[in-house]
Amino acid sequence: MTSMEVIIGIDLGSTTTKAVVLDIEGNVIGRGITNSRSNYDVAAQIVREEAFVRTRFTLVERNLQAAGGVIGSLERNLKLEQHLELLARLRQAMSMLAGGPKHRGHAGELAARLGVLGDEMERRARSQFAPGATRRSDFFRDLAGGDFMHIAEGLADKAIPFDVLCSVFDAAILGVECLPIERAFERHINTALQSTLSEEPLGIAAELRKAVDAARATELVELSTVGTGYGRARLPFPKEQIRSEILCHGLGAHAMFPDTRTVLDIGGQDTKAIQVDSDGIVTSFQMNDRCAAGCGRYLGYIADEMNLGLHELGPLAMESHTRVKINSTCTVFAGAELRERLSLGQKREDILAGLHRAIILRAMSLLARSGGINDQFTFTGGVARNPAAVQALRDLVRENYGQRSINTSADSIYTGALGAALFARRAAERKAA
Amino acid sequence: MSELLTAGMDVGSSSVKTVIVANGTPLVMRTDRIRRRDLRKVIEESYDAALAGADLERKDIAYLATTGEGELVEFRRGHFYGMTTHARGAIFLMPEARAALDIGALHARAMKMDERSKVLSYRMTSQCASGSGQFLENVARYLGITLEDIGPLSCTASAPEGVSSICAVLAETDVINMVSRGIKTNDILKGIHLSMAGRYLKLLRSIGAEGTVAITGGLSADVGLAQAMRERIEIEKLDMNVLTDPRAIYAGAIGAALWGAFRHDVLSRRNVA
Amino acid sequence: MSTVRKEDSMLLQKEMISDHYDRLARAHDDGKKVVYTFVPGNLNELVRSFDLLPVLPEINALQSGMRKLSGDYIAEAEKHGHSEDVCTYVKCDIGMLKKGNIGPTGKRLPKPDLLLLSYTGCFTFMKWFELLREEYGDDVPVAMLHVPYQANGRIEPHQRQYVVRQLETEVIPRLEEVSGRKFDPDRLREMLRLSSRAEDDLVWTLESAKHKPSPIDAYFGGVYYIGPMFSAFRGTQEAVDYYATLRAEVQERLDAGAGPITPEGPMKNEKYRLVVEGPPNWTSFREFWKMFYDEDAVVVASTYTKVGGLYDRGFRHDPDHALETLADYCLGCYTNLGLPTRVELIERYIREYSADGFLIHSVKSCNSFSVGQLMMLRQLEERTGVPGAFIESDLVDPRYFSAANVKNRIESYLQMLDQKRGAAA
Amino acid sequence: MTHSLESVLAHARSLADDIELAEVRRWKEKAPGRRAVGHMPTYVPRELIHAAGMLPVGIVGGGDRLEIIRGDAYFQSYICRIPRSTIELALSGKLDALDGMLFPAICDVIRNLSGMWSMIFPERYVHYVDLPQNFDSAVGGAFWRHELETLRRDFEALAGVTITDEALRASIAVYNENRRAIRDLYAARGRQPWIYPFSETWQLLRAGNVLPPEEHTALLRSYLEVAPTDKERRDRDHSRVVLVGMFCEQPPYGLLLTLERAGCYVVDDDLLIGLRWLKDDVPLQGHPLDNLVEGYLNHSVMSASRYAPEGHRGSSLVESVDRLEAEGVIFCAASFCDPALLDQPMLVAALDRKGIPHTEFKYSEDTGQFAVIREQAGTFSDSIRLWATE
Ligand SMILES: Nc1ncnc2c1ncn2[C@@H]1O[C@H](COP(=O)(O)OP(=O)(O)O)[C@@H](O)[C@H]1O
Ligand SMILES: Nc1ncnc2c1ncn2[C@@H]1O[C@H](COP(=O)(O)OP(=O)(O)O)[C@@H](O)[C@H]1O
Ligand code: SF4
Ligand code: SF4
Ligand code: SF4
């Protein structure tokens, strides 16, 4: 059995937990992400496992001369298997709950409905992971939750009201989320390979199988791990393996865009403005937390309010031509203001555009406080995935600071984890020396 | 003498409450949740449904008074502000009350009044929705329980868990953390209730409230909150006792209808004179 | 040995304070009169020369903070209509008054016979004593001393003259009325002489931090060292003795190459040398301090230790020009300096004390300190190339001290200094 | 020439909103070498600026339309809004028309802002106007006289002229006229608040920040003349209130409308108090500087930012309530405004002693949501109205 030494950085964010795996040369070979809404240990375990799955795919890729699109479909099929495994657990948990004392009056009927629901969820899952299909979210909770609610609405009636179904789901999902899936690649890759090969016959099937086997058999040896982020204090790591998220974001942004001098990170519950020097060393920073106004959660709240997915928010706001000025500073009041404005007949996209600008305006203050916006400027964190937020930022930067190169990346949500991994690599080097 | 019929409508941020009062006694009381519907429509429907419930028509009502966001009601006769009406409603329902605490979806309002419901001093929360009804609603959603369950569950708590974040939005993360740490639902709710109670007591103290305090508005239905307030009053050794009434969620609308009757009298006397 | 000696000065100070509060508690029975006044711009020698006893509400407020009573006091004041937004010292003081005016040693404080309102460096002082006057009733006289602002970075002759004229026409006559004694310039001169001796030793102590390792913490330890000088003891023999004892102790640590004393014993390895601007947080003072010494960070200079008098730029009370020297003292207190002067002062501290970094602790209460601190941060970083950190909390309002946040910031900052050092090496 | 009410109001509105000082630039362009000197709220001796041929310009922050980008880099969240929006305006070049800036001693915020200004704009004229808190003419008077002489020399240098006593007397006369017009406006509104609504008088007053005093006086006079011509303006079932606490940071216009809609007639206020700091005409005979000193020491308004001797805090408020037959007082202070908020408990005590009802809330210049204020003011006005018969 071969083994491979890896270095890991974990960013325990308030909303999502991210992991980055580096090889000994410092190349990124795996990333993982999960929602943080569970026990921090478990989140860290899950995300590490996720990143390892991805790492093994990288190994497959490396073992294979011409992989083409096959890795993508292999990954998708593996995700499906993971999803189905979780779904099975969810169904089990729900049927346990349905048999509990709370539902004594309608246990049989409830179980029947849940059975129908489960079958339909499974069917939908398969189609969501079919070739070419798109998914609303990367997380089981969101996908399963969305499907469940949608199906339950149709199934609910007087006998089994919607609220009852929802309460069963809400209770069940919490338990399911707290259990890690171990060795997912090892256990599911064969099935996934089977599915992939059945989707389209491949000329390189034998080679692929060999590469997969090799990847599966490789032992991943953790040389060094560093944790960071909001929940870092709760990681079961010794102190020297924990770094402030500020430093990690600074270093991570520097690694992704070496000319970065200013970093803005907008996460779920905090916003950070960081200045770094030419070595990625933080020279000053400002941070906002404890209030959801102006953070990613603000957008999440608004999305819920409008019954939209997070990723739909930005594109809709981009359709606006006449932006509305939003007055509320509090997220909840912004929700109320939104309703009020909608009832006055203002357009959704215009209000949304105003909301995005409001968030970015808050970030601009923080940036100003941290020392302004210097060239180059890197925007990271989950909100950087939102095109309207990026647009609002570009506008405001241009209006107030003039020309600046603004970097964003699809992987920007991993910036903190990448920084942590780089710190881990330094520690490993020091240990070796 | 024929009946004097007046109506009160309390247009809130989460629901519309309509009450019809005949000679000082409520005949019909109803709540309509707004739930992303067109507010004007909800208002009209609620009013007409309330009238239908008493076999009445709009023309039978001598005075329709609104409160809350009642400016939206074009067919009203007069408007009274929230604290005026809640004080009146509170005194009507709980005559011994000398202060009222109206807790709605977004704000809490404290008022101190005399036995004739004259408002002596008052204050409301602003700028931050922490500790409001919306906050509890969010928590309930993430705990997977219904609003009606909150109060009774909270009352069964044995080891309330303190909450650190009081942001109505971020509470969710806190709550989920607690759930995953194995904290029981009732203890979580109780912890939240205690922290809310602390804020409300501070609000009440800031206006110099003493004696009987009536809780009105949506959260008056939450027995856990009242319980938590009693406990904190005990601990802080305050000279207050808390009362609720099943009809207290309508206090604003009742108050408006009663003030409407008063104004009607004043105005008709003026006409006579 | 050194720890035993260290306790000498601590014990001495404790004793002085408790004696003082005893005397205050008995004052009216003993036929003594008391004057309430403020730390910055306090005219302790003048007050004492009339045999009057000073009460310093700011000290009471910070003591209430350290004894974790301030939260209740503030709530009490807010209940009586004092705004959430204003200085918490004021509210803490008024809350304490409303709850019986029990001082830090558990003894009741006497009612003021005079409110000596020295309006130095802070506008809130004026309102504070107007509010106290409201509490005590108009029969408590107020002596108003308006100290103009050093906007131009120097004391102008007409400013000095304005203060001296007020001393002559407003302050001294009121003190004479209240005490029933005539002003005695010789007695005042004698006290000023004692002041300047103690001032020499205080400055020596504070400047000992220029050594590496520093034998003192000039902020967390510093607030104790300035105690007698800034409160009721300037101009007394007791203060002279205290500072001589303190100096001897510090000298000993210096000779031994020892670091400062912390609540958990002497600090061993000085890793970071910091300059701090802004007053400390009192409600979590120990916790706050611990965040520093746990990381081996020592504060080598601070501006807070200059609020009750700026001595390390040469000023000493001058017995030969009694009223002028009091005027100069008032005009020269730290928060009465223009912002550019404050920036220059900190810049000098960073250089002269070879600091690795500087930290601004910005408190919500105090506009006099806080307004402009963000700009000071930028200016100082630019001028010195030393990175700064910015932390926000409050003086005595426990609601505004978020330990987790402050710790996160301090940790991040120190890690940043470390990283920077690593890169330079 | 008579103007319609509409055109007077439109003119006033555009001037009140003129945070970018377009009017000042226009004035400067009319003749070469013209200069303008800005000042923060409350009192500065505008007469001296005027006598040097310069334009005094009142700066009151950025209101609710200015987006704050850089301003927050200078001020923590717990500091009022006016300094940050003023810095924002300055940094974005919107105050470039000003050749100098005065910071009167109103509070520690403005005091420290003066130092910040001198660091940000080292090349511009900046002066901290240290108003005396001692009102003895031999002590505080002498100090103030010295300050005025310094200002006189400074302005002479800045404008490149000599300020003769004659010129100064003429300027005092101009400002006497202006203050008289403002007093007339307040008196008229006190009598008939429905004819001169608060939301309008505020805009008229604000126009005085950027207009030359002669033009401002004329504008006020035409308003006083034409406002009664609007026959729509009728007395309504509103309560008469006095507003306190808005002497520095200005409330957003929406707040004024909210108060009116909630049923309040504002019969007195302390908005832009600096324009009428001196309550009486300053005599023209005698030495003009001595007269200004005397005006400041003995004929100025009571305000939170000046020391009130024993028994004086609150008396002028009570006097104004009595004189105007107001039914209540609304404390409406800017958030984090120390002077106003520290003053409040004393004023409240003075009102309580007289049984005058009062309520309070806070705002900031960029407050955008008025729901809470509407409810508070509405409840206040309700309670006055419903219990008026008592
Ligand atoms: N696909 C997406 N489209 C738009 N916004 C997103 C998307 N994914 C995440 N976000 C935003 O990012 C936020 C989470 O950011 P993240 O950096 O993961 O937070 P943290 O590090 O605090 O956990 C969410 O609240 C959401 O607003
Ligand atoms: N039984 C209950 N337990 C707890 N909260 C409740 C209950 N019933 C209603 N509420 C809360 O009351 C709020 C609505 O109060 P209401 O006074 O009607 O508000 P508004 O007038 O602002 O619409 C909602 O936020 C809801 O969460
Ligand atoms: S409730 Fe609103 S203002 Fe309050 S902390 Fe949360 S988002 Fe911020
Ligand atoms: S504002 Fe600052 S200087 Fe003034 S009293 Fe408060 S703490 Fe002291
Ligand atoms: S609003 Fe108040 S605190 Fe702010 S600058 Fe003006 S007077 Fe000072």
mmCIF file of C-alpha atoms in Angstrom, chain C residues 38 57-58 61 73-74 77-78 82-95 122-125 127-128 131 279 363-368 394-397 399-400, chain D residues 78 108 336-339 341-342:
data_model
loop_
_atom_site.group_PDB
_atom_site.id
_atom_site.type_symbol
_atom_site.label_atom_id
_atom_site.label_comp_id
_atom_site.label_asym_id
_atom_site.label_seq_id
_atom_site.Cartn_x
_atom_site.Cartn_y
_atom_site.Cartn_z
ATOM 1 C CA PHE C 38 -11.865 65.841 38.864
ATOM 2 C CA PRO C 57 -15.838 60.885 41.572
ATOM 3 C CA GLU C 58 -13.857 59.440 38.681
ATOM 4 C CA ALA C 61 -16.400 55.206 39.419
ATOM 5 C CA TYR C 73 -25.028 51.729 39.210
ATOM 6 C CA ILE C 74 -25.247 52.480 35.523
ATOM 7 C CA ALA C 77 -28.798 55.999 36.499
ATOM 8 C CA GLU C 78 -30.338 54.922 33.204
ATOM 9 C CA HIS C 82 -29.705 59.111 31.870
ATOM 10 C CA SER C 83 -29.020 58.177 28.303
ATOM 11 C CA GLU C 84 -27.402 54.948 27.259
ATOM 12 C CA ASP C 85 -25.098 56.928 25.012
ATOM 13 C CA VAL C 86 -23.248 59.083 27.494
ATOM 14 C CA CYS C 87 -20.116 58.671 29.593
ATOM 15 C CA THR C 88 -20.482 55.749 31.964
ATOM 16 C CA TYR C 89 -18.346 57.353 34.660
ATOM 17 C CA VAL C 90 -21.068 59.926 35.094
ATOM 18 C CA LYS C 91 -23.783 57.325 35.246
ATOM 19 C CA CYS C 92 -21.807 55.101 37.554
ATOM 20 C CA ASP C 93 -21.288 58.005 39.921
ATOM 21 C CA ILE C 94 -24.902 59.089 39.854
ATOM 22 C CA GLY C 95 -26.084 55.501 40.271
ATOM 23 C CA CYS C 122 -13.299 67.159 28.765
ATOM 24 C CA PHE C 123 -16.599 68.820 28.227
ATOM 25 C CA THR C 124 -18.547 66.141 30.100
ATOM 26 C CA PHE C 125 -17.080 67.325 33.404
ATOM 27 C CA LYS C 127 -22.381 68.481 32.710
ATOM 28 C CA TRP C 128 -21.358 65.989 35.379
ATOM 29 C CA LEU C 131 -25.999 66.987 37.264
ATOM 30 C CA PRO C 279 -7.870 54.415 29.392
ATOM 31 C CA VAL C 363 -13.679 53.537 25.040
ATOM 32 C CA LYS C 364 -17.229 54.339 24.139
ATOM 33 C CA SER C 365 -17.661 56.647 27.093
ATOM 34 C CA CYS C 366 -15.038 59.161 26.436
ATOM 35 C CA ASN C 367 -15.287 61.430 23.430
ATOM 36 C CA SER C 368 -12.437 63.476 24.742
ATOM 37 C CA ASP C 394 -15.710 50.846 27.673
ATOM 38 C CA LEU C 395 -14.542 52.132 31.027
ATOM 39 C CA VAL C 396 -17.037 50.803 33.507
ATOM 40 C CA ASP C 397 -19.959 49.482 31.494
ATOM 41 C CA ARG C 399 -21.990 45.452 28.563
ATOM 42 C CA TYR C 400 -19.359 46.851 26.272
ATOM 43 C CA TYR D 78 -20.432 55.377 19.008
ATOM 44 C CA ASP D 108 -15.238 67.246 22.634
ATOM 45 C CA PHE D 336 -24.436 59.981 20.984
ATOM 46 C CA CYS D 337 -24.744 63.726 21.360
ATOM 47 C CA ASP D 338 -23.235 64.131 24.792
ATOM 48 C CA PRO D 339 -24.178 67.747 25.449
ATOM 49 C CA LEU D 341 -28.163 63.921 26.300
ATOM 50 C CA LEU D 342 -26.349 64.964 29.443
#
